[in-house]
Coordinates of C-alpha atoms in Angstrom, one line a residue:
Chain H
M1 CA -35.1 -93.5 -53.2
R2 CA -37.8 -91.0 -52.8
E3 CA -38.4 -89.4 -49.4
I4 CA -41.8 -90.9 -48.8
E5 CA -40.6 -94.3 -49.9
E6 CA -37.7 -94.0 -47.4
T7 CA -40.2 -92.9 -44.7
A8 CA -42.4 -95.9 -45.3
R9 CA -39.4 -98.2 -45.2
D10 CA -38.4 -96.7 -41.9
I11 CA -41.9 -97.2 -40.6
R12 CA -41.8 -100.9 -41.6
K13 CA -38.4 -101.2 -39.8
K14 CA -39.8 -99.7 -36.7
I15 CA -42.9 -102.0 -36.8
Y16 CA -40.6 -105.0 -36.8
Q17 CA -38.3 -103.5 -34.1
I18 CA -41.3 -103.0 -31.8
A19 CA -42.5 -106.6 -32.4
H20 CA -39.0 -107.9 -31.9
H21 CA -38.6 -106.3 -28.5
A22 CA -42.2 -107.1 -27.5
G23 CA -41.8 -110.7 -28.6
G24 CA -45.0 -110.6 -30.7
G25 CA -47.7 -108.5 -32.3
H26 CA -50.0 -108.0 -35.3
M27 CA -47.3 -107.4 -37.9
G28 CA -49.2 -108.4 -41.0
A29 CA -51.9 -105.8 -40.3
S30 CA -49.3 -103.1 -39.5
F31 CA -47.3 -103.7 -42.7
S32 CA -50.5 -103.7 -44.7
M33 CA -51.2 -100.1 -43.8
A34 CA -47.6 -98.9 -43.4
D35 CA -47.7 -96.9 -46.7
I36 CA -51.0 -95.3 -45.8
I37 CA -49.9 -94.2 -42.4
S38 CA -46.6 -92.9 -43.9
V39 CA -48.4 -90.7 -46.4
L40 CA -50.9 -89.6 -43.7
Y41 CA -48.3 -88.4 -41.2
F42 CA -45.3 -87.5 -43.4
D43 CA -46.5 -86.3 -46.8
D44 CA -48.4 -83.1 -45.8
V45 CA -51.7 -84.6 -45.3
L46 CA -52.5 -84.8 -41.5
K47 CA -52.3 -81.4 -39.7
Y48 CA -50.7 -81.9 -36.3
D49 CA -48.1 -80.6 -33.9
A50 CA -46.2 -83.4 -32.0
A51 CA -45.0 -80.8 -29.5
N52 CA -48.5 -79.9 -28.7
P53 CA -50.6 -83.1 -29.1
N54 CA -53.8 -81.5 -27.9
W55 CA -53.6 -78.5 -30.3
E56 CA -57.2 -77.5 -30.8
E57 CA -57.0 -77.1 -34.6
R58 CA -55.3 -80.4 -35.3
D59 CA -56.6 -83.0 -37.7
K60 CA -57.3 -86.3 -36.0
F61 CA -56.5 -89.9 -36.9
I62 CA -58.4 -92.8 -35.3
L63 CA -56.9 -96.3 -35.8
S64 CA -60.1 -98.3 -35.6
K65 CA -58.3 -101.5 -36.4
G66 CA -56.4 -101.1 -33.1
H67 CA -54.4 -104.3 -33.6
A68 CA -52.2 -102.5 -36.1
S69 CA -51.0 -100.4 -33.2
Y70 CA -47.3 -100.9 -34.1
A71 CA -47.9 -98.9 -37.3
L72 CA -49.4 -96.1 -35.3
Y73 CA -46.7 -96.2 -32.6
A74 CA -44.0 -96.2 -35.3
A75 CA -45.5 -93.1 -37.0
L76 CA -46.1 -91.3 -33.7
A77 CA -42.5 -91.9 -32.6
K78 CA -41.2 -90.8 -36.0
A79 CA -43.4 -87.7 -35.8
G80 CA -41.8 -86.8 -32.4
Y81 CA -44.7 -87.5 -30.0
F82 CA -42.4 -89.4 -27.7
P83 CA -38.9 -90.8 -27.8
E84 CA -38.4 -93.9 -30.0
E85 CA -36.6 -95.5 -27.1
E86 CA -40.0 -96.0 -25.4
L87 CA -41.0 -98.5 -28.1
R88 CA -38.4 -100.9 -26.9
H89 CA -40.7 -101.9 -24.1
V90 CA -44.1 -102.3 -25.7
G91 CA -46.3 -104.7 -23.7
Q92 CA -43.9 -104.8 -20.8
P93 CA -44.5 -103.7 -17.2
G94 CA -44.1 -100.0 -16.8
S95 CA -44.7 -99.2 -20.4
K96 CA -47.7 -97.1 -21.5
F97 CA -47.8 -99.0 -24.8
G98 CA -49.8 -102.1 -25.1
G99 CA -51.0 -104.3 -27.9
H100 CA -53.7 -101.9 -28.6
P101 CA -53.5 -98.1 -28.4
K102 CA -54.9 -96.3 -25.3
R103 CA -56.0 -92.7 -25.3
N104 CA -54.9 -90.5 -22.4
D105 CA -51.8 -92.7 -21.9
I106 CA -50.1 -92.1 -25.2
P107 CA -49.7 -88.6 -26.7
G108 CA -51.1 -88.5 -30.2
V109 CA -53.6 -91.4 -29.7
E110 CA -57.1 -90.1 -30.2
A111 CA -59.1 -93.1 -29.2
S112 CA -58.6 -96.4 -27.3
T113 CA -59.3 -99.1 -29.8
G114 CA -58.8 -102.8 -30.1
A115 CA -62.4 -104.2 -29.9
L116 CA -63.4 -103.9 -33.6
G117 CA -66.2 -101.7 -34.8
H118 CA -65.7 -98.8 -32.5
G119 CA -63.5 -96.2 -34.2
L120 CA -65.9 -95.1 -36.9
S121 CA -68.7 -94.0 -34.5
F122 CA -66.2 -92.3 -32.2
A123 CA -64.8 -90.5 -35.3
I124 CA -68.3 -89.5 -36.4
G125 CA -68.8 -87.9 -32.9
I126 CA -65.6 -85.9 -33.4
A127 CA -66.4 -84.9 -37.0
F128 CA -69.9 -83.8 -35.9
A129 CA -68.5 -81.7 -33.0
N130 CA -66.0 -80.1 -35.3
K131 CA -68.6 -79.3 -37.9
V132 CA -70.9 -77.6 -35.4
D133 CA -67.9 -75.7 -34.0
R134 CA -66.9 -74.8 -37.6
K135 CA -63.4 -76.1 -37.1
D136 CA -61.1 -76.5 -40.0
S137 CA -60.1 -79.9 -38.9
H138 CA -60.3 -83.2 -40.8
I139 CA -60.9 -86.7 -39.2
Y140 CA -59.3 -89.8 -40.7
V141 CA -60.2 -93.3 -39.7
V142 CA -58.5 -96.5 -40.8
L143 CA -60.8 -99.6 -40.7
G144 CA -59.8 -103.1 -41.4
D145 CA -61.8 -104.9 -44.1
G146 CA -62.5 -107.8 -41.7
E147 CA -63.6 -105.2 -39.2
C148 CA -66.4 -104.3 -41.7
Q149 CA -68.1 -107.5 -40.7
E150 CA -69.1 -105.7 -37.5
G151 CA -72.6 -104.4 -37.5
S152 CA -71.7 -101.2 -35.8
I153 CA -69.6 -100.2 -38.8
W154 CA -72.7 -100.1 -40.9
E155 CA -74.6 -98.1 -38.3
G156 CA -71.8 -95.6 -38.7
A157 CA -71.8 -96.0 -42.4
L158 CA -75.5 -94.9 -42.4
S159 CA -74.9 -92.1 -39.9
A160 CA -72.0 -90.2 -41.5
P161 CA -73.7 -89.4 -44.8
T162 CA -76.9 -88.6 -43.0
L163 CA -75.0 -86.0 -40.9
E164 CA -73.2 -84.8 -44.1
L165 CA -69.8 -85.2 -42.6
D166 CA -67.5 -84.0 -45.4
N167 CA -64.8 -83.5 -42.8
L168 CA -64.5 -87.3 -42.4
T169 CA -62.4 -89.7 -44.4
V170 CA -62.5 -93.4 -43.8
V171 CA -59.7 -95.6 -45.2
V172 CA -60.5 -99.3 -45.5
D173 CA -57.3 -101.3 -45.4
H174 CA -58.6 -103.8 -47.9
N175 CA -56.0 -106.6 -47.8
K176 CA -58.7 -109.3 -48.2
L177 CA -57.4 -111.4 -45.4
Q178 CA -58.5 -111.8 -41.8
A179 CA -57.1 -113.8 -38.9
M180 CA -58.0 -117.3 -40.2
D181 CA -58.6 -117.1 -43.9
E182 CA -59.5 -114.9 -46.9
L183 CA -62.4 -112.7 -46.2
E184 CA -64.5 -114.0 -49.0
N185 CA -64.1 -117.6 -47.7
I186 CA -65.5 -116.5 -44.3
V187 CA -68.1 -113.8 -45.1
H188 CA -69.1 -112.6 -48.6
M189 CA -68.3 -108.9 -48.6
Q190 CA -68.2 -108.3 -52.3
P191 CA -69.3 -106.1 -54.0
F192 CA -67.6 -104.1 -51.3
E193 CA -67.2 -100.7 -52.9
D194 CA -70.9 -100.8 -54.1
K195 CA -72.0 -101.3 -50.5
W196 CA -70.3 -98.0 -49.5
K197 CA -71.7 -96.2 -52.6
A198 CA -75.2 -97.5 -51.7
F199 CA -74.8 -96.1 -48.2
G200 CA -74.1 -92.7 -49.7
W201 CA -70.4 -92.3 -49.4
N202 CA -68.0 -90.7 -51.9
V203 CA -66.0 -93.8 -52.8
V204 CA -62.4 -93.7 -54.0
E205 CA -60.6 -96.9 -54.9
I206 CA -56.8 -97.0 -54.9
D207 CA -53.7 -99.1 -54.7
G208 CA -52.9 -98.8 -51.0
H209 CA -49.2 -99.1 -51.7
N210 CA -49.0 -96.3 -54.4
Y211 CA -48.0 -93.1 -52.6
E212 CA -49.4 -90.7 -55.2
E213 CA -52.8 -92.5 -55.2
I214 CA -52.8 -92.6 -51.4
K215 CA -52.1 -88.9 -51.1
D216 CA -54.6 -87.9 -53.7
A217 CA -57.3 -90.0 -52.1
L218 CA -56.6 -88.7 -48.6
L219 CA -57.0 -85.1 -49.8
T220 CA -60.2 -85.8 -51.8
R221 CA -63.2 -84.0 -50.5
Q222 CA -66.8 -83.8 -51.6
I223 CA -69.1 -81.1 -50.2
G224 CA -71.7 -82.6 -47.8
V225 CA -70.5 -86.2 -48.3
P226 CA -68.0 -88.2 -46.3
T227 CA -65.3 -90.0 -48.3
V228 CA -64.3 -93.6 -48.0
V229 CA -61.0 -94.7 -49.6
I230 CA -61.0 -98.4 -50.4
A231 CA -57.3 -99.1 -50.3
H232 CA -56.3 -102.4 -52.0
T233 CA -53.4 -103.6 -49.9
V234 CA -51.3 -106.7 -49.3
K235 CA -51.3 -108.0 -45.8
G236 CA -47.7 -108.3 -44.6
K237 CA -46.5 -106.0 -47.4
G238 CA -42.7 -105.6 -47.5
V239 CA -41.8 -109.1 -46.2
S240 CA -42.0 -111.7 -48.9
F241 CA -43.0 -114.6 -46.8
M242 CA -45.6 -112.7 -44.9
E243 CA -47.4 -111.3 -47.9
N244 CA -50.9 -112.6 -48.3
V245 CA -50.4 -115.4 -45.8
P246 CA -53.1 -115.4 -43.1
I247 CA -50.9 -117.0 -40.4
W248 CA -48.9 -113.8 -40.3
H249 CA -51.8 -112.0 -38.7
F250 CA -50.1 -112.8 -35.4
R251 CA -46.8 -114.7 -35.6
M252 CA -43.1 -114.0 -35.2
P253 CA -40.4 -115.1 -37.7
N254 CA -38.3 -118.1 -36.7
E255 CA -34.5 -118.4 -37.1
Q256 CA -34.7 -119.2 -40.8
E257 CA -37.2 -116.4 -41.6
L258 CA -35.6 -113.6 -39.6
P259 CA -32.5 -113.1 -41.9
I260 CA -34.9 -112.8 -44.9
L261 CA -37.0 -110.3 -43.1
M262 CA -33.9 -108.3 -42.0
E263 CA -32.6 -108.3 -45.6
E264 CA -35.9 -107.2 -47.1
L265 CA -36.6 -104.5 -44.6
G266 CA -33.0 -103.3 -44.5
L267 CA -32.5 -104.1 -40.8
T268 CA -29.1 -104.7 -39.3
E269 CA -28.1 -106.8 -36.2
E270 CA -27.5 -103.5 -34.5
D271 CA -31.1 -102.3 -35.2
L272 CA -32.4 -105.2 -33.2
Q273 CA -30.1 -104.8 -30.2
Chain X
M1 CA -89.9 -88.7 -14.6
R2 CA -89.4 -88.3 -18.3
T3 CA -91.0 -84.9 -18.3
A4 CA -88.9 -83.9 -15.3
Y5 CA -85.8 -85.1 -17.2
L6 CA -86.6 -83.3 -20.4
D7 CA -87.6 -80.0 -18.7
T8 CA -84.2 -80.1 -16.9
L9 CA -82.3 -81.0 -20.0
Y10 CA -84.1 -78.2 -21.9
D11 CA -82.9 -75.7 -19.2
L12 CA -79.4 -77.0 -19.2
A13 CA -79.1 -77.0 -23.0
G14 CA -80.5 -73.5 -23.2
K15 CA -77.8 -72.3 -20.9
D16 CA -74.9 -74.3 -22.1
R17 CA -74.3 -74.9 -25.8
R18 CA -72.1 -77.9 -25.0
V19 CA -75.2 -79.9 -24.0
Y20 CA -76.7 -82.2 -26.6
A21 CA -79.7 -84.4 -26.6
L22 CA -78.9 -87.5 -28.6
I23 CA -81.8 -90.0 -29.0
S24 CA -82.1 -93.3 -30.7
D25 CA -85.5 -92.8 -32.2
N26 CA -87.2 -93.0 -28.8
G27 CA -89.4 -90.4 -27.2
A28 CA -89.7 -88.3 -30.4
I29 CA -92.9 -86.7 -29.3
V30 CA -91.8 -85.8 -25.8
Y31 CA -88.8 -84.0 -27.3
D32 CA -91.0 -81.7 -29.4
K33 CA -90.4 -78.5 -27.4
Y34 CA -86.7 -79.2 -27.1
R35 CA -86.4 -80.0 -30.8
K36 CA -88.3 -76.8 -31.7
D37 CA -86.3 -74.4 -29.6
L38 CA -82.9 -76.1 -29.6
P39 CA -82.6 -77.8 -33.0
A40 CA -78.8 -77.4 -33.1
Q41 CA -78.4 -79.4 -29.9
Y42 CA -80.7 -82.2 -30.8
L43 CA -79.8 -85.4 -32.8
N44 CA -82.1 -88.3 -33.5
L45 CA -79.5 -90.9 -34.7
G46 CA -82.1 -93.5 -35.6
I47 CA -82.2 -97.0 -34.2
S48 CA -78.5 -97.5 -33.6
E49 CA -77.6 -97.5 -29.9
A50 CA -74.0 -98.6 -30.4
N51 CA -73.4 -95.9 -32.9
M52 CA -75.1 -93.3 -30.7
L53 CA -72.9 -94.1 -27.7
G54 CA -69.7 -94.3 -29.7
M55 CA -70.5 -91.0 -31.3
A56 CA -71.4 -89.5 -27.9
A57 CA -67.9 -90.5 -26.7
G58 CA -66.3 -88.8 -29.7
M59 CA -68.3 -85.7 -29.1
A60 CA -67.3 -85.7 -25.5
S61 CA -63.7 -85.9 -26.5
C62 CA -64.2 -82.5 -28.1
G63 CA -65.7 -81.0 -25.0
K64 CA -69.4 -81.6 -25.7
I65 CA -71.7 -82.9 -23.0
P66 CA -74.0 -85.4 -24.8
F67 CA -77.0 -86.9 -23.0
A68 CA -77.7 -90.1 -24.9
Y69 CA -81.2 -91.3 -24.4
T70 CA -83.3 -94.4 -25.1
I71 CA -84.8 -97.4 -23.3
G72 CA -82.2 -98.5 -20.7
A73 CA -82.3 -102.1 -21.8
F74 CA -81.1 -101.2 -25.3
L75 CA -78.3 -99.1 -23.9
A76 CA -77.1 -101.4 -21.2
Y77 CA -77.3 -104.7 -23.1
R78 CA -76.8 -104.0 -26.8
A79 CA -74.3 -101.2 -26.4
F80 CA -72.5 -102.5 -23.4
E81 CA -69.1 -102.6 -25.1
F82 CA -69.5 -99.1 -26.3
I83 CA -70.2 -97.9 -22.8
R84 CA -67.2 -99.9 -21.6
N85 CA -64.6 -99.1 -24.2
D86 CA -65.6 -95.7 -25.6
I87 CA -67.0 -94.0 -22.5
C88 CA -65.7 -95.6 -19.3
L89 CA -62.2 -96.7 -20.4
Q90 CA -61.6 -93.3 -21.9
K91 CA -63.4 -91.4 -19.1
Q92 CA -65.6 -89.5 -21.6
N93 CA -68.1 -87.1 -20.2
V94 CA -71.1 -88.8 -21.6
K95 CA -74.5 -89.1 -19.8
I96 CA -76.2 -92.3 -20.6
V97 CA -79.9 -91.9 -20.0
G98 CA -82.0 -95.1 -19.9
T99 CA -85.8 -95.0 -19.5
G100 CA -88.0 -97.8 -18.4
A101 CA -86.1 -98.9 -15.2
G102 CA -87.0 -102.4 -14.1
E103 CA -90.3 -103.8 -15.3
I104 CA -92.0 -100.4 -15.7
Y105 CA -92.7 -101.2 -19.4
S106 CA -94.6 -104.0 -17.9
A107 CA -96.8 -105.3 -20.8
L108 CA -94.1 -104.8 -23.4
G109 CA -92.4 -107.8 -21.9
P110 CA -88.8 -108.8 -20.8
T111 CA -87.1 -107.5 -24.0
H112 CA -88.0 -104.0 -22.8
H113 CA -87.2 -104.5 -19.1
S114 CA -84.1 -103.1 -17.6
T115 CA -83.7 -105.8 -15.0
E116 CA -80.0 -106.7 -15.4
D117 CA -78.6 -103.3 -16.4
L118 CA -77.3 -102.5 -12.9
G119 CA -75.6 -105.9 -12.7
G120 CA -73.8 -105.3 -15.9
L121 CA -73.0 -101.7 -15.6
R122 CA -72.1 -101.6 -11.9
S123 CA -68.9 -103.5 -12.6
L124 CA -67.7 -100.8 -15.1
P125 CA -64.9 -98.6 -13.7
N126 CA -65.4 -94.8 -13.9
L127 CA -69.2 -95.1 -14.3
T128 CA -71.5 -93.4 -11.8
I129 CA -75.0 -94.9 -11.6
I130 CA -78.0 -93.0 -10.5
T131 CA -81.6 -94.2 -10.2
P132 CA -83.8 -91.4 -9.1
A133 CA -87.0 -92.2 -7.2
S134 CA -89.3 -89.3 -8.1
P135 CA -89.7 -86.4 -10.5
M136 CA -88.0 -83.9 -8.1
E137 CA -85.1 -86.3 -7.7
V138 CA -84.9 -86.7 -11.5
K139 CA -84.4 -83.0 -11.8
K140 CA -81.7 -82.9 -9.2
A141 CA -80.0 -86.0 -10.5
T142 CA -80.0 -84.6 -14.1
V143 CA -78.3 -81.4 -12.9
A144 CA -75.9 -83.3 -10.7
A145 CA -75.0 -85.5 -13.7
Y146 CA -74.4 -82.4 -15.8
E147 CA -72.2 -80.8 -13.2
Y148 CA -70.2 -84.0 -12.6
E149 CA -67.3 -84.5 -15.0
G150 CA -67.4 -88.1 -16.1
P151 CA -69.6 -90.9 -17.3
V152 CA -73.0 -91.3 -15.7
Y153 CA -75.8 -93.8 -16.2
L154 CA -79.1 -92.1 -15.3
R155 CA -81.8 -94.8 -14.9
L156 CA -85.2 -93.3 -15.3
G157 CA -88.8 -94.6 -15.0
T158 CA -91.4 -93.4 -17.5
N159 CA -93.9 -90.8 -16.6
K160 CA -96.4 -89.7 -14.0
E161 CA -94.5 -91.3 -11.1
A162 CA -95.6 -90.0 -7.7
E163 CA -93.5 -87.4 -5.9
I164 CA -92.1 -88.8 -2.7
Y165 CA -90.5 -85.7 -1.3
E166 CA -92.7 -83.2 0.5
K167 CA -90.1 -80.5 0.5
D168 CA -86.8 -79.6 -1.0
Y169 CA -83.8 -81.5 0.0
I170 CA -80.1 -81.8 -0.8
F171 CA -79.2 -84.3 -3.5
E172 CA -75.6 -85.5 -3.6
I173 CA -74.2 -88.2 -5.8
G174 CA -73.1 -91.1 -3.7
K175 CA -75.2 -90.1 -0.6
G176 CA -78.3 -92.0 0.1
V177 CA -81.4 -90.2 1.5
V178 CA -83.0 -91.4 4.8
M179 CA -86.6 -91.0 3.9
R180 CA -87.8 -91.9 7.4
E181 CA -85.9 -92.9 10.6
G182 CA -86.4 -96.2 12.3
R183 CA -84.7 -98.4 14.9
D184 CA -86.0 -101.9 14.2
I185 CA -85.2 -102.6 10.6
T186 CA -83.9 -100.7 7.5
L187 CA -85.4 -101.0 4.1
I188 CA -83.1 -99.9 1.3
S189 CA -84.5 -99.3 -2.2
L190 CA -84.1 -97.2 -5.3
G191 CA -86.1 -95.9 -8.2
T192 CA -89.9 -95.9 -8.2
V193 CA -90.0 -98.8 -5.8
V194 CA -89.0 -96.4 -3.0
K195 CA -92.6 -95.2 -3.0
D196 CA -93.9 -98.7 -2.4
V197 CA -91.4 -99.2 0.3
L198 CA -92.5 -96.0 2.0
D199 CA -96.1 -97.3 2.0
V200 CA -94.9 -100.5 3.5
A201 CA -93.0 -98.7 6.2
E202 CA -96.1 -96.6 7.1
A203 CA -98.1 -99.8 7.5
L204 CA -95.4 -101.4 9.6
D205 CA -95.0 -98.4 11.8
K206 CA -98.7 -98.7 12.7
E207 CA -98.0 -102.2 14.0
G208 CA -95.2 -100.9 16.1
I209 CA -92.3 -101.9 13.8
N210 CA -90.2 -98.8 13.6
T211 CA -88.9 -98.9 10.0
R212 CA -86.1 -96.9 8.5
V213 CA -86.2 -96.3 4.8
I214 CA -83.2 -95.4 2.7
N215 CA -83.5 -94.2 -0.9
M216 CA -80.1 -95.3 -2.3
H217 CA -80.4 -93.3 -5.5
T218 CA -76.7 -93.8 -6.3
V219 CA -75.9 -97.5 -6.5
K220 CA -72.4 -96.7 -7.6
P221 CA -70.5 -95.4 -5.7
I222 CA -72.7 -96.7 -2.9
D223 CA -73.1 -94.9 0.4
R224 CA -71.1 -97.3 2.6
E225 CA -71.4 -95.1 5.7
L226 CA -75.1 -95.0 5.6
I227 CA -75.3 -98.8 5.2
M228 CA -72.9 -99.4 8.1
Q229 CA -74.8 -97.0 10.3
A230 CA -78.0 -98.9 9.5
I231 CA -76.3 -102.2 10.4
D232 CA -75.2 -100.8 13.7
E233 CA -78.5 -99.1 14.6
T234 CA -81.1 -101.5 13.3
G235 CA -79.4 -104.9 12.9
R236 CA -81.8 -105.9 10.1
I237 CA -81.5 -104.9 6.4
V238 CA -83.9 -105.6 3.5
T239 CA -83.1 -104.4 0.0
I240 CA -85.9 -104.1 -2.5
E241 CA -85.3 -103.4 -6.1
D242 CA -87.0 -103.9 -9.5
H243 CA -83.9 -105.7 -10.9
N244 CA -82.5 -109.1 -10.7
I245 CA -81.2 -109.9 -7.2
I246 CA -77.7 -110.6 -8.8
G247 CA -75.6 -107.6 -9.3
G248 CA -77.9 -104.8 -8.4
L249 CA -78.6 -102.8 -5.2
G250 CA -79.0 -106.0 -3.1
S251 CA -75.6 -107.2 -4.2
A252 CA -74.0 -103.8 -3.6
V253 CA -75.4 -103.7 -0.1
A254 CA -74.4 -107.3 0.6
E255 CA -70.8 -106.4 -0.4
V256 CA -70.8 -103.7 2.2
I257 CA -72.3 -105.9 4.9
A258 CA -69.8 -108.7 4.2
E259 CA -66.8 -106.4 4.4
Y260 CA -68.1 -104.7 7.5
G261 CA -68.1 -108.1 9.2
K262 CA -70.9 -107.6 11.7
G263 CA -73.8 -110.1 12.1
V264 CA -76.9 -108.8 10.6
T265 CA -80.3 -110.2 9.4
F266 CA -80.3 -109.6 5.7
K267 CA -82.8 -110.2 2.9
Q268 CA -82.7 -109.3 -0.8
M269 CA -86.0 -108.7 -2.7
G270 CA -86.0 -108.5 -6.4
L271 CA -86.3 -110.7 -9.5
H272 CA -84.9 -114.2 -9.6
N273 CA -85.6 -114.7 -13.2
F274 CA -86.8 -112.8 -16.2
S275 CA -90.0 -111.0 -15.5
E276 CA -93.1 -113.2 -15.6
G277 CA -96.5 -112.2 -17.0
Y278 CA -98.0 -109.1 -18.4
G279 CA -100.4 -106.4 -17.1
T280 CA -100.0 -103.0 -15.5
Y281 CA -96.8 -102.2 -13.7
Q282 CA -98.5 -102.9 -10.4
Q283 CA -99.8 -106.3 -11.7
V284 CA -96.4 -107.3 -13.0
K285 CA -94.7 -106.3 -9.7
A286 CA -97.2 -108.4 -7.9
N287 CA -96.7 -111.3 -10.2
N288 CA -92.9 -111.1 -9.6
G289 CA -93.0 -110.8 -5.8
I290 CA -92.0 -107.1 -5.4
D291 CA -95.3 -105.2 -4.8
V292 CA -96.4 -103.7 -1.5
P293 CA -98.0 -106.8 0.0
C294 CA -95.0 -108.9 -0.9
I295 CA -92.6 -106.5 0.7
Y296 CA -94.8 -106.1 3.7
N297 CA -95.1 -109.8 4.2
A298 CA -91.4 -110.4 3.8
V299 CA -90.6 -107.8 6.5
K300 CA -93.2 -109.1 8.8
K301 CA -91.7 -112.6 8.5
I302 CA -88.3 -111.2 9.5
M303 CA -89.8 -109.4 12.5
D304 CA -91.8 -112.4 13.7

């Protein structure tokens, strides 16, 4: 198995471990972007120093779809921002980790997110500041596709090209599902890529589970233009019974399902102790 | 007030490159001088208040000091969640500057009135709220907001408001200003209404009603000591604000009175509904029960 593949597998294991100890969480959304966050943090894309989380020259990652916090927590722990042990208590009294990431509390978290439609504008502010400071630092944002139903996303989508923020890359985790149903059954969002093109973005479309495509897209730059990566993904990716099933937006496996999940993610009984 | 604000911001931005004027396509003309001399510290983000405040928070996270400006109603209502989550929750050093406090945009109607902004924003942790009462106070408040590290909501009027201070004074966030001493009753107000209240106090004084006037420019954190002192020394308190009586200055004073636990005669003056009617600011205030005669009559009734 290739290194990045193993990394992504480990991230998925960690995501379930967090949910297992916490007794719940948004697993589908976290699995959906597990490959993206793996490449971002562990395949020479994001520039960071876990030992010095506030390093001035770092790149920044904003998880705008804050409900996929377990994916972020898993990546930050693996990167060494804090001991993995701390993730055994997510959502519990005394823990600094909640269902949604909080800046200032957790090293490596750049913005408190959870309410949808906030991360893009926050990231635009950072990208603008870095640009005027002539900092060689890139800003990445992951949006949910359902999140793109928020009006503020499109305020930001107008703003970033206007400000010529070529130091900003938005990744839309386009799994085509939201909490209750398929996106298109709820709000017509197609043609989705064309909307971003019309707003003035450099649009890159990829398979969000193909590591080469993810890396190439994350490293794509166009002078004077922000880039949006429309990553076609599968919600719940990696656990067969979760894939493309809306109910797994927020649910825990039962006794029959758990062994299947463990088998598919490569988790042992010991891993869940 | 707007000119006083802009002149001060111009000076601050000229001295400190971290200061940015963000606007949401409002006040473009009045920003002409600033825009000409400090183009790199000026951003008109278009009609997108939520995006402006989210972006301001992101900039603040990089050490910038953004002053995000438009009509207060659009900031406090439309962009409330951005003020809450992006600025207050994350303690970002953003200055939120709302113009048109109360019904000052009288004939533009209730959509443009900031008459519930204090009620909403006062409950937000980490947010300091300042409503200056005169051009001189705007200057001092703008400097104080700049020097203060943390989120501030600066609630301005429009332009050509009267100056209420005859000489220089010390402005301190969270410390009300006793505009005139009095033993019989205390009138507490904020913003441009303080001028009306001072006129009322003068008229009352002539009738032998010794009236104290407090300009409570900072409604959060409120000056508890000054209110308790007024309770002890005058026994009667009236709050007057161009804002709904729920959640604003009157509510803040009532909270202090209730906790202090001493018997006091207390009346809140302000709006009980959305603003009714059109006209000049004076006419709209009269129509909504908060102009000089209304305040005068209310105080007289208490004293009789």
